[in-house]
PDB file of N, CA, C and O in Angstrom:
ATOM      1  N   MET A   1      -5.065 -23.073  40.420  1.00  0.00           N
ATOM      2  CA  MET A   1      -4.690 -22.100  41.419  1.00  0.00           C
ATOM      3  C   MET A   1      -3.832 -21.020  40.792  1.00  0.00           C
ATOM      4  O   MET A   1      -2.909 -21.329  40.063  1.00  0.00           O
ATOM      5  N   ALA A   2      -4.131 -19.812  41.106  1.00  0.00           N
ATOM      6  CA  ALA A   2      -3.356 -18.714  40.538  1.00  0.00           C
ATOM      7  C   ALA A   2      -2.473 -18.101  41.608  1.00  0.00           C
ATOM      8  O   ALA A   2      -2.888 -17.843  42.709  1.00  0.00           O
ATOM      9  N   ASP A   3      -1.209 -17.897  41.262  1.00  0.00           N
ATOM     10  CA  ASP A   3      -0.360 -17.190  42.181  1.00  0.00           C
ATOM     11  C   ASP A   3       0.418 -16.098  41.488  1.00  0.00           C
ATOM     12  O   ASP A   3       1.250 -16.375  40.680  1.00  0.00           O
ATOM     13  N   GLY A   4       0.077 -14.891  41.880  1.00  0.00           N
ATOM     14  CA  GLY A   4       0.751 -13.746  41.274  1.00  0.00           C
ATOM     15  C   GLY A   4       0.433 -13.594  39.807  1.00  0.00           C
ATOM     16  O   GLY A   4       1.279 -13.144  39.040  1.00  0.00           O
ATOM     17  N   GLY A   5      -0.751 -13.989  39.370  1.00  0.00           N
ATOM     18  CA  GLY A   5      -1.133 -13.844  37.967  1.00  0.00           C
ATOM     19  C   GLY A   5      -0.718 -15.027  37.103  1.00  0.00           C
ATOM     20  O   GLY A   5      -1.003 -15.073  35.923  1.00  0.00           O
ATOM     21  N   ARG A   6      -0.026 -15.991  37.710  1.00  0.00           N
ATOM     22  CA  ARG A   6       0.397 -17.162  36.930  1.00  0.00           C
ATOM     23  C   ARG A   6      -0.603 -18.287  37.140  1.00  0.00           C
ATOM     24  O   ARG A   6      -1.175 -18.446  38.213  1.00  0.00           O
ATOM     25  N   THR A   7      -0.792 -19.080  36.124  1.00  0.00           N
ATOM     26  CA  THR A   7      -1.698 -20.219  36.242  1.00  0.00           C
ATOM     27  C   THR A   7      -0.900 -21.505  36.150  1.00  0.00           C
ATOM     28  O   THR A   7       0.166 -21.553  35.540  1.00  0.00           O
ATOM     29  N   GLU A   8      -1.411 -22.526  36.765  1.00  0.00           N
ATOM     30  CA  GLU A   8      -0.734 -23.814  36.720  1.00  0.00           C
ATOM     31  C   GLU A   8      -1.182 -24.596  35.493  1.00  0.00           C
ATOM     32  O   GLU A   8      -2.337 -24.553  35.105  1.00  0.00           O
ATOM     33  N   ARG A   9      -0.227 -25.271  34.899  1.00  0.00           N
ATOM     34  CA  ARG A   9      -0.516 -26.120  33.744  1.00  0.00           C
ATOM     35  C   ARG A   9       0.028 -27.509  34.029  1.00  0.00           C
ATOM     36  O   ARG A   9       1.199 -27.652  34.371  1.00  0.00           O
ATOM     37  N   TYR A  10      -0.805 -28.484  33.853  1.00  0.00           N
ATOM     38  CA  TYR A  10      -0.416 -29.890  33.978  1.00  0.00           C
ATOM     39  C   TYR A  10       0.319 -30.153  35.291  1.00  0.00           C
ATOM     40  O   TYR A  10       1.288 -30.906  35.343  1.00  0.00           O
ATOM     41  N   GLY A  11      -0.077 -29.468  36.356  1.00  0.00           N
ATOM     42  CA  GLY A  11       0.525 -29.726  37.655  1.00  0.00           C
ATOM     43  C   GLY A  11       1.815 -28.979  37.907  1.00  0.00           C
ATOM     44  O   GLY A  11       2.420 -29.125  38.951  1.00  0.00           O
ATOM     45  N   PHE A  12       2.274 -28.173  36.947  1.00  0.00           N
ATOM     46  CA  PHE A  12       3.512 -27.417  37.123  1.00  0.00           C
ATOM     47  C   PHE A  12       3.219 -25.928  37.024  1.00  0.00           C
ATOM     48  O   PHE A  12       2.262 -25.506  36.376  1.00  0.00           O
ATOM     49  N   GLU A  13       4.052 -25.145  37.658  1.00  0.00           N
ATOM     50  CA  GLU A  13       3.907 -23.702  37.524  1.00  0.00           C
ATOM     51  C   GLU A  13       4.376 -23.295  36.132  1.00  0.00           C
ATOM     52  O   GLU A  13       5.335 -23.851  35.601  1.00  0.00           O
ATOM     53  N   SER A  14       3.679 -22.298  35.575  1.00  0.00           N
ATOM     54  CA  SER A  14       4.102 -21.842  34.249  1.00  0.00           C
ATOM     55  C   SER A  14       5.317 -20.934  34.400  1.00  0.00           C
ATOM     56  O   SER A  14       5.467 -20.217  35.395  1.00  0.00           O
ATOM     57  N   PHE A  15       6.198 -20.994  33.450  1.00  0.00           N
ATOM     58  CA  PHE A  15       7.380 -20.137  33.454  1.00  0.00           C
ATOM     59  C   PHE A  15       7.762 -19.870  31.996  1.00  0.00           C
ATOM     60  O   PHE A  15       7.396 -20.620  31.090  1.00  0.00           O
ATOM     61  N   ASP A  16       8.478 -18.812  31.809  1.00  0.00           N
ATOM     62  CA  ASP A  16       8.953 -18.458  30.466  1.00  0.00           C
ATOM     63  C   ASP A  16      10.445 -18.739  30.403  1.00  0.00           C
ATOM     64  O   ASP A  16      11.219 -18.268  31.239  1.00  0.00           O
ATOM     65  N   CYS A  17      10.825 -19.505  29.413  1.00  0.00           N
ATOM     66  CA  CYS A  17      12.240 -19.796  29.255  1.00  0.00           C
ATOM     67  C   CYS A  17      12.798 -18.947  28.116  1.00  0.00           C
ATOM     68  O   CYS A  17      12.075 -18.527  27.221  1.00  0.00           O
ATOM     69  N   ALA A  18      14.074 -18.697  28.146  1.00  0.00           N
ATOM     70  CA  ALA A  18      14.711 -17.809  27.179  1.00  0.00           C
ATOM     71  C   ALA A  18      14.551 -18.296  25.738  1.00  0.00           C
ATOM     72  O   ALA A  18      14.232 -17.494  24.868  1.00  0.00           O
ATOM     73  N   PRO A  19      14.757 -19.576  25.442  1.00  0.00           N
ATOM     74  CA  PRO A  19      14.596 -20.001  24.046  1.00  0.00           C
ATOM     75  C   PRO A  19      13.178 -19.804  23.516  1.00  0.00           C
ATOM     76  O   PRO A  19      12.990 -19.413  22.369  1.00  0.00           O
ATOM     77  N   ALA A  20      12.182 -20.026  24.363  1.00  0.00           N
ATOM     78  CA  ALA A  20      10.800 -19.842  23.923  1.00  0.00           C
ATOM     79  C   ALA A  20      10.525 -18.368  23.660  1.00  0.00           C
ATOM     80  O   ALA A  20       9.843 -18.009  22.697  1.00  0.00           O
ATOM     81  N   LEU A  21      11.049 -17.490  24.527  1.00  0.00           N
ATOM     82  CA  LEU A  21      10.863 -16.049  24.324  1.00  0.00           C
ATOM     83  C   LEU A  21      11.550 -15.591  23.044  1.00  0.00           C
ATOM     84  O   LEU A  21      11.017 -14.759  22.310  1.00  0.00           O
ATOM     85  N   ARG A  22      12.745 -16.117  22.791  1.00  0.00           N
ATOM     86  CA  ARG A  22      13.464 -15.751  21.562  1.00  0.00           C
ATOM     87  C   ARG A  22      12.687 -16.222  20.340  1.00  0.00           C
ATOM     88  O   ARG A  22      12.598 -15.509  19.341  1.00  0.00           O
ATOM     89  N   LEU A  23      12.122 -17.423  20.415  1.00  0.00           N
ATOM     90  CA  LEU A  23      11.349 -17.964  19.294  1.00  0.00           C
ATOM     91  C   LEU A  23      10.101 -17.122  19.053  1.00  0.00           C
ATOM     92  O   LEU A  23       9.781 -16.785  17.914  1.00  0.00           O
ATOM     93  N   GLU A  24       9.399 -16.750  20.129  1.00  0.00           N
ATOM     94  CA  GLU A  24       8.204 -15.913  19.984  1.00  0.00           C
ATOM     95  C   GLU A  24       8.562 -14.556  19.394  1.00  0.00           C
ATOM     96  O   GLU A  24       7.852 -14.033  18.531  1.00  0.00           O
ATOM     97  N   ALA A  25       9.668 -13.975  19.864  1.00  0.00           N
ATOM     98  CA  ALA A  25      10.099 -12.679  19.337  1.00  0.00           C
ATOM     99  C   ALA A  25      10.449 -12.795  17.858  1.00  0.00           C
ATOM    100  O   ALA A  25      10.096 -11.927  17.055  1.00  0.00           O
ATOM    101  N   HIS A  26      11.118 -13.879  17.497  1.00  0.00           N
ATOM    102  CA  HIS A  26      11.473 -14.089  16.092  1.00  0.00           C
ATOM    103  C   HIS A  26      10.222 -14.254  15.240  1.00  0.00           C
ATOM    104  O   HIS A  26      10.148 -13.733  14.117  1.00  0.00           O
ATOM    105  N   GLU A  27       9.231 -14.965  15.743  1.00  0.00           N
ATOM    106  CA  GLU A  27       7.981 -15.153  14.999  1.00  0.00           C
ATOM    107  C   GLU A  27       7.259 -13.824  14.802  1.00  0.00           C
ATOM    108  O   GLU A  27       6.715 -13.548  13.737  1.00  0.00           O
ATOM    109  N   ARG A  28       7.259 -12.978  15.851  1.00  0.00           N
ATOM    110  CA  ARG A  28       6.620 -11.662  15.725  1.00  0.00           C
ATOM    111  C   ARG A  28       7.343 -10.802  14.703  1.00  0.00           C
ATOM    112  O   ARG A  28       6.720 -10.121  13.886  1.00  0.00           O
ATOM    113  N   VAL A  29       8.679 -10.821  14.739  1.00  0.00           N
ATOM    114  CA  VAL A  29       9.466 -10.040  13.774  1.00  0.00           C
ATOM    115  C   VAL A  29       9.208 -10.544  12.361  1.00  0.00           C
ATOM    116  O   VAL A  29       9.028  -9.749  11.429  1.00  0.00           O
ATOM    117  N   ALA A  30       9.174 -11.858  12.179  1.00  0.00           N
ATOM    118  CA  ALA A  30       8.916 -12.423  10.854  1.00  0.00           C
ATOM    119  C   ALA A  30       7.526 -12.029  10.359  1.00  0.00           C
ATOM    120  O   ALA A  30       7.348 -11.680   9.187  1.00  0.00           O
ATOM    121  N   ALA A  31       6.536 -12.054  11.254  1.00  0.00           N
ATOM    122  CA  ALA A  31       5.172 -11.656  10.869  1.00  0.00           C
ATOM    123  C   ALA A  31       5.138 -10.187  10.460  1.00  0.00           C
ATOM    124  O   ALA A  31       4.510  -9.826   9.460  1.00  0.00           O
ATOM    125  N   LEU A  32       5.827  -9.331  11.206  1.00  0.00           N
ATOM    126  CA  LEU A  32       5.883  -7.911  10.854  1.00  0.00           C
ATOM    127  C   LEU A  32       6.577  -7.701   9.512  1.00  0.00           C
ATOM    128  O   LEU A  32       6.159  -6.873   8.702  1.00  0.00           O
ATOM    129  N   GLN A  33       7.630  -8.467   9.265  1.00  0.00           N
ATOM    130  CA  GLN A  33       8.331  -8.345   7.989  1.00  0.00           C
ATOM    131  C   GLN A  33       7.437  -8.770   6.832  1.00  0.00           C
ATOM    132  O   GLN A  33       7.430  -8.130   5.778  1.00  0.00           O
ATOM    133  N   PHE A  34       6.680  -9.846   7.011  1.00  0.00           N
ATOM    134  CA  PHE A  34       5.775 -10.293   5.947  1.00  0.00           C
ATOM    135  C   PHE A  34       4.668  -9.281   5.708  1.00  0.00           C
ATOM    136  O   PHE A  34       4.297  -9.018   4.563  1.00  0.00           O
ATOM    137  N   GLU A  35       4.139  -8.691   6.776  1.00  0.00           N
ATOM    138  CA  GLU A  35       3.107  -7.656   6.611  1.00  0.00           C
ATOM    139  C   GLU A  35       3.664  -6.462   5.849  1.00  0.00           C
ATOM    140  O   GLU A  35       3.015  -5.928   4.951  1.00  0.00           O
ATOM    141  N   SER A  36       4.867  -6.060   6.207  1.00  0.00           N
ATOM    142  CA  SER A  36       5.507  -4.931   5.524  1.00  0.00           C
ATOM    143  C   SER A  36       5.756  -5.262   4.058  1.00  0.00           C
ATOM    144  O   SER A  36       5.519  -4.431   3.176  1.00  0.00           O
ATOM    145  N   LEU A  37       6.221  -6.468   3.803  1.00  0.00           N
ATOM    146  CA  LEU A  37       6.472  -6.892   2.432  1.00  0.00           C
ATOM    147  C   LEU A  37       5.182  -6.914   1.617  1.00  0.00           C
ATOM    148  O   LEU A  37       5.153  -6.450   0.466  1.00  0.00           O
ATOM    149  N   ASN A  38       4.100  -7.403   2.214  1.00  0.00           N
ATOM    150  CA  ASN A  38       2.810  -7.425   1.515  1.00  0.00           C
ATOM    151  C   ASN A  38       2.314  -6.021   1.213  1.00  0.00           C
ATOM    152  O   ASN A  38       1.770  -5.769   0.136  1.00  0.00           O
ATOM    153  N   ARG A  39       2.497  -5.084   2.171  1.00  0.00           N
ATOM    154  CA  ARG A  39       2.093  -3.697   1.916  1.00  0.00           C
ATOM    155  C   ARG A  39       2.893  -3.106   0.764  1.00  0.00           C
ATOM    156  O   ARG A  39       2.346  -2.431  -0.111  1.00  0.00           O
ATOM    157  N   ARG A  40       4.204  -3.361   0.755  1.00  0.00           N
ATOM    158  CA  ARG A  40       5.042  -2.837  -0.330  1.00  0.00           C
ATOM    159  C   ARG A  40       4.650  -3.442  -1.672  1.00  0.00           C
ATOM    160  O   ARG A  40       4.616  -2.741  -2.690  1.00  0.00           O
ATOM    161  N   LEU A  41       4.355  -4.740  -1.688  1.00  0.00           N
ATOM    162  CA  LEU A  41       3.934  -5.379  -2.934  1.00  0.00           C
ATOM    163  C   LEU A  41       2.599  -4.814  -3.424  1.00  0.00           C
ATOM    164  O   LEU A  41       2.411  -4.623  -4.638  1.00  0.00           O
ATOM    165  N   ASP A  42       1.684  -4.522  -2.497  1.00  0.00           N
ATOM    166  CA  ASP A  42       0.411  -3.913  -2.889  1.00  0.00           C
ATOM    167  C   ASP A  42       0.636  -2.532  -3.497  1.00  0.00           C
ATOM    168  O   ASP A  42       0.010  -2.166  -4.496  1.00  0.00           O
ATOM    169  N   LYS A  43       1.541  -1.759  -2.913  1.00  0.00           N
ATOM    170  CA  LYS A  43       1.855  -0.430  -3.458  1.00  0.00           C
ATOM    171  C   LYS A  43       2.471  -0.555  -4.848  1.00  0.00           C
ATOM    172  O   LYS A  43       2.131   0.211  -5.756  1.00  0.00           O
ATOM    173  N   ILE A  44       3.362  -1.515  -5.015  1.00  0.00           N
ATOM    174  CA  ILE A  44       4.003  -1.711  -6.319  1.00  0.00           C
ATOM    175  C   ILE A  44       2.965  -2.123  -7.357  1.00  0.00           C
ATOM    176  O   ILE A  44       2.994  -1.656  -8.499  1.00  0.00           O
ATOM    177  N   GLU A  45       2.031  -2.998  -6.965  1.00  0.00           N
ATOM    178  CA  GLU A  45       0.965  -3.407  -7.887  1.00  0.00           C
ATOM    179  C   GLU A  45       0.125  -2.216  -8.322  1.00  0.00           C
ATOM    180  O   GLU A  45      -0.203  -2.071  -9.504  1.00  0.00           O
ATOM    181  N   ALA A  46      -0.222  -1.354  -7.372  1.00  0.00           N
ATOM    182  CA  ALA A  46      -1.022  -0.168  -7.702  1.00  0.00           C
ATOM    183  C   ALA A  46      -0.245   0.754  -8.641  1.00  0.00           C
ATOM    184  O   ALA A  46      -0.815   1.287  -9.604  1.00  0.00           O
ATOM    185  N   LEU A  47       1.039   0.926  -8.387  1.00  0.00           N
ATOM    186  CA  LEU A  47       1.857   1.763  -9.265  1.00  0.00           C
ATOM    187  C   LEU A  47       1.960   1.166 -10.665  1.00  0.00           C
ATOM    188  O   LEU A  47       1.916   1.895 -11.668  1.00  0.00           O
ATOM    189  N   MET A  48       2.066  -0.153 -10.745  1.00  0.00           N
ATOM    190  CA  MET A  48       2.138  -0.802 -12.055  1.00  0.00           C
ATOM    191  C   MET A  48       0.832  -0.638 -12.825  1.00  0.00           C
ATOM    192  O   MET A  48       0.852  -0.426 -14.046  1.00  0.00           O
ATOM    193  N   GLU A  49      -0.311  -0.721 -12.131  1.00  0.00           N
ATOM    194  CA  GLU A  49      -1.596  -0.521 -12.800  1.00  0.00           C
ATOM    195  C   GLU A  49      -1.711   0.898 -13.338  1.00  0.00           C
ATOM    196  O   GLU A  49      -2.171   1.114 -14.459  1.00  0.00           O
ATOM    197  N   ARG A  50      -1.286   1.875 -12.532  1.00  0.00           N
ATOM    198  CA  ARG A  50      -1.329   3.261 -12.990  1.00  0.00           C
ATOM    199  C   ARG A  50      -0.409   3.465 -14.188  1.00  0.00           C
ATOM    200  O   ARG A  50      -0.761   4.151 -15.157  1.00  0.00           O
ATOM    201  N   LEU A  51       0.777   2.861 -14.138  1.00  0.00           N
ATOM    202  CA  LEU A  51       1.716   2.970 -15.249  1.00  0.00           C
ATOM    203  C   LEU A  51       1.151   2.326 -16.505  1.00  0.00           C
ATOM    204  O   LEU A  51       1.292   2.855 -17.613  1.00  0.00           O
ATOM    205  N   GLU A  52       0.474   1.187 -16.342  1.00  0.00           N
ATOM    206  CA  GLU A  52      -0.133   0.509 -17.489  1.00  0.00           C
ATOM    207  C   GLU A  52      -1.221   1.371 -18.119  1.00  0.00           C
ATOM    208  O   GLU A  52      -1.304   1.476 -19.350  1.00  0.00           O
ATOM    209  N   LYS A  53      -2.029   2.039 -17.291  1.00  0.00           N
ATOM    210  CA  LYS A  53      -3.058   2.927 -17.823  1.00  0.00           C
ATOM    211  C   LYS A  53      -2.434   4.069 -18.604  1.00  0.00           C
ATOM    212  O   LYS A  53      -2.899   4.438 -19.687  1.00  0.00           O
ATOM    213  N   ARG A  54      -1.364   4.637 -18.059  1.00  0.00           N
ATOM    214  CA  ARG A  54      -0.672   5.733 -18.758  1.00  0.00           C
ATOM    215  C   ARG A  54      -0.071   5.253 -20.075  1.00  0.00           C
ATOM    216  O   ARG A  54      -0.095   5.967 -21.075  1.00  0.00           O
ATOM    217  N   LEU A  55       0.489   4.053 -20.051  1.00  0.00           N
ATOM    218  CA  LEU A  55       1.083   3.497 -21.271  1.00  0.00           C
ATOM    219  C   LEU A  55       0.026   3.328 -22.355  1.00  0.00           C
ATOM    220  O   LEU A  55       0.247   3.701 -23.515  1.00  0.00           O
ATOM    221  N   TRP A  56      -1.142   2.754 -21.995  1.00  0.00           N
ATOM    222  CA  TRP A  56      -2.198   2.568 -22.985  1.00  0.00           C
ATOM    223  C   TRP A  56      -2.722   3.908 -23.490  1.00  0.00           C
ATOM    224  O   TRP A  56      -3.032   4.050 -24.675  1.00  0.00           O
ATOM    225  N   LEU A  57      -2.814   4.893 -22.614  1.00  0.00           N
ATOM    226  CA  LEU A  57      -3.244   6.221 -23.043  1.00  0.00           C
ATOM    227  C   LEU A  57      -2.253   6.794 -24.046  1.00  0.00           C
ATOM    228  O   LEU A  57      -2.652   7.382 -25.059  1.00  0.00           O
ATOM    229  N   THR A  58      -0.976   6.608 -23.803  1.00  0.00           N
ATOM    230  CA  THR A  58       0.052   7.071 -24.734  1.00  0.00           C
ATOM    231  C   THR A  58      -0.050   6.340 -26.069  1.00  0.00           C
ATOM    232  O   THR A  58       0.048   6.960 -27.136  1.00  0.00           O
ATOM    233  N   VAL A  59      -0.241   5.027 -26.014  1.00  0.00           N
ATOM    234  CA  VAL A  59      -0.356   4.239 -27.251  1.00  0.00           C
ATOM    235  C   VAL A  59      -1.555   4.711 -28.062  1.00  0.00           C
ATOM    236  O   VAL A  59      -1.452   4.926 -29.280  1.00  0.00           O
ATOM    237  N   TYR A  60      -2.710   4.891 -27.395  1.00  0.00           N
ATOM    238  CA  TYR A  60      -3.902   5.365 -28.116  1.00  0.00           C
ATOM    239  C   TYR A  60      -3.686   6.767 -28.672  1.00  0.00           C
ATOM    240  O   TYR A  60      -4.144   7.079 -29.777  1.00  0.00           O
ATOM    241  N   GLY A  61      -2.974   7.612 -27.952  1.00  0.00           N
ATOM    242  CA  GLY A  61      -2.674   8.958 -28.444  1.00  0.00           C
ATOM    243  C   GLY A  61      -1.803   8.919 -29.689  1.00  0.00           C
ATOM    244  O   GLY A  61      -2.059   9.634 -30.665  1.00  0.00           O
ATOM    245  N   VAL A  62      -0.782   8.086 -29.683  1.00  0.00           N
ATOM    246  CA  VAL A  62       0.109   7.973 -30.844  1.00  0.00           C
ATOM    247  C   VAL A  62      -0.657   7.414 -32.040  1.00  0.00           C
ATOM    248  O   VAL A  62      -0.525   7.910 -33.170  1.00  0.00           O
ATOM    249  N   VAL A  63      -1.470   6.398 -31.821  1.00  0.00           N
ATOM    250  CA  VAL A  63      -2.266   5.826 -32.908  1.00  0.00           C
ATOM    251  C   VAL A  63      -3.235   6.873 -33.450  1.00  0.00           C
ATOM    252  O   VAL A  63      -3.423   6.987 -34.673  1.00  0.00           O
ATOM    253  N   GLY A  64      -3.831   7.672 -32.571  1.00  0.00           N
ATOM    254  CA  GLY A  64      -4.744   8.731 -33.009  1.00  0.00           C
ATOM    255  C   GLY A  64      -4.032   9.765 -33.868  1.00  0.00           C
ATOM    256  O   GLY A  64      -4.567  10.212 -34.901  1.00  0.00           O
ATOM    257  N   VAL A  65      -2.837  10.156 -33.492  1.00  0.00           N
ATOM    258  CA  VAL A  65      -2.070  11.135 -34.275  1.00  0.00           C
ATOM    259  C   VAL A  65      -1.714  10.552 -35.639  1.00  0.00           C
ATOM    260  O   VAL A  65      -1.826  11.232 -36.663  1.00  0.00           O
ATOM    261  N   ILE A  66      -1.287   9.306 -35.673  1.00  0.00           N
ATOM    262  CA  ILE A  66      -0.926   8.667 -36.954  1.00  0.00           C
ATOM    263  C   ILE A  66      -2.148   8.578 -37.859  1.00  0.00           C
ATOM    264  O   ILE A  66      -2.057   8.881 -39.071  1.00  0.00           O
ATOM    265  N   LEU A  67      -3.297   8.180 -37.313  1.00  0.00           N
ATOM    266  CA  LEU A  67      -4.511   8.104 -38.125  1.00  0.00           C
ATOM    267  C   LEU A  67      -4.942   9.487 -38.609  1.00  0.00           C
ATOM    268  O   LEU A  67      -5.390   9.635 -39.759  1.00  0.00           O
ATOM    269  N   ALA A  68      -4.810  10.490 -37.756  1.00  0.00           N
ATOM    270  CA  ALA A  68      -5.171  11.853 -38.171  1.00  0.00           C
ATOM    271  C   ALA A  68      -4.277  12.316 -39.305  1.00  0.00           C
ATOM    272  O   ALA A  68      -4.746  12.945 -40.266  1.00  0.00           O
ATOM    273  N   GLN A  69      -2.984  12.032 -39.239  1.00  0.00           N
ATOM    274  CA  GLN A  69      -2.066  12.414 -40.310  1.00  0.00           C
ATOM    275  C   GLN A  69      -2.358  11.626 -41.582  1.00  0.00           C
ATOM    276  O   GLN A  69      -2.178  12.140 -42.688  1.00  0.00           O
ATOM    277  N   ALA A  70      -2.815  10.395 -41.463  1.00  0.00           N
ATOM    278  CA  ALA A  70      -3.124   9.589 -42.645  1.00  0.00           C
ATOM    279  C   ALA A  70      -4.385  10.107 -43.337  1.00  0.00           C
ATOM    280  O   ALA A  70      -4.459  10.112 -44.575  1.00  0.00           O
ATOM    281  N   PHE A  71      -5.378  10.539 -42.574  1.00  0.00           N
ATOM    282  CA  PHE A  71      -6.635  10.995 -43.160  1.00  0.00           C
ATOM    283  C   PHE A  71      -6.614  12.462 -43.566  1.00  0.00           C
ATOM    284  O   PHE A  71      -7.461  12.906 -44.340  1.00  0.00           O
ATOM    285  N   GLN A  72      -5.660  13.210 -43.102  1.00  0.00           N
ATOM    286  CA  GLN A  72      -5.607  14.639 -43.416  1.00  0.00           C
ATOM    287  C   GLN A  72      -5.469  14.902 -44.918  1.00  0.00           C
ATOM    288  O   GLN A  72      -6.207  15.733 -45.467  1.00  0.00           O
ATOM    289  N   PRO A  73      -4.575  14.236 -45.640  1.00  0.00           N
ATOM    290  CA  PRO A  73      -4.498  14.492 -47.096  1.00  0.00           C
ATOM    291  C   PRO A  73      -5.793  14.100 -47.824  1.00  0.00           C
ATOM    292  O   PRO A  73      -6.168  14.764 -48.794  1.00  0.00           O
ATOM    293  N   LEU A  74      -6.430  13.027 -47.350  1.00  0.00           N
ATOM    294  CA  LEU A  74      -7.682  12.616 -48.001  1.00  0.00           C
ATOM    295  C   LEU A  74      -8.770  13.676 -47.819  1.00  0.00           C
ATOM    296  O   LEU A  74      -9.545  13.958 -48.737  1.00  0.00           O
ATOM    297  N   LEU A  75      -8.831  14.272 -46.657  1.00  0.00           N
ATOM    298  CA  LEU A  75      -9.833  15.298 -46.388  1.00  0.00           C
ATOM    299  C   LEU A  75      -9.525  16.587 -47.131  1.00  0.00           C
ATOM    300  O   LEU A  75     -10.431  17.329 -47.514  1.00  0.00           O
ATOM    301  N   GLN A  76      -8.261  16.876 -47.357  1.00  0.00           N
ATOM    302  CA  GLN A  76      -7.891  18.107 -48.069  1.00  0.00           C
ATOM    303  C   GLN A  76      -8.207  17.989 -49.562  1.00  0.00           C
ATOM    304  O   GLN A  76      -8.513  18.978 -50.220  1.00  0.00           O
ATOM    305  N   ASN A  77      -8.157  16.805 -50.122  1.00  0.00           N
ATOM    306  CA  ASN A  77      -8.391  16.607 -51.560  1.00  0.00           C
ATOM    307  C   ASN A  77      -9.870  16.498 -51.887  1.00  0.00           C
ATOM    308  O   ASN A  77     -10.249  16.602 -53.063  1.00  0.00           O
ATOM    309  N   MET A  78     -10.732  16.317 -50.934  1.00  0.00           N
ATOM    310  CA  MET A  78     -12.151  16.215 -51.204  1.00  0.00           C
ATOM    311  C   MET A  78     -12.735  17.626 -51.406  1.00  0.00           C
ATOM    312  O   MET A  78     -12.368  18.541 -50.705  1.00  0.00           O
ATOM    313  N   PRO A  79     -13.636  17.769 -52.424  1.00  0.00           N
ATOM    314  CA  PRO A  79     -14.196  19.105 -52.667  1.00  0.00           C
ATOM    315  C   PRO A  79     -15.235  19.524 -51.669  1.00  0.00           C
ATOM    316  O   PRO A  79     -15.859  18.974 -50.939  1.00  0.00           O
TER     317      PRO A  79
END
């Protein structure tokens, strides 16, 4: 039987008690915090991947310059 939008459970009228509402609110807040934390961690991971790509590009650039300087005298001495 429904009265005023409420349904009966186990022979009793349903009601909301303050501790249950506080617990539900706390669970929702905790879920939102975890979602926010996961989004931030995903952003940090993406930034770290981009930084790693830049680092490797820099390393390859430095190695290329060193190799070019090493081979330059050899190329100048060849007739």
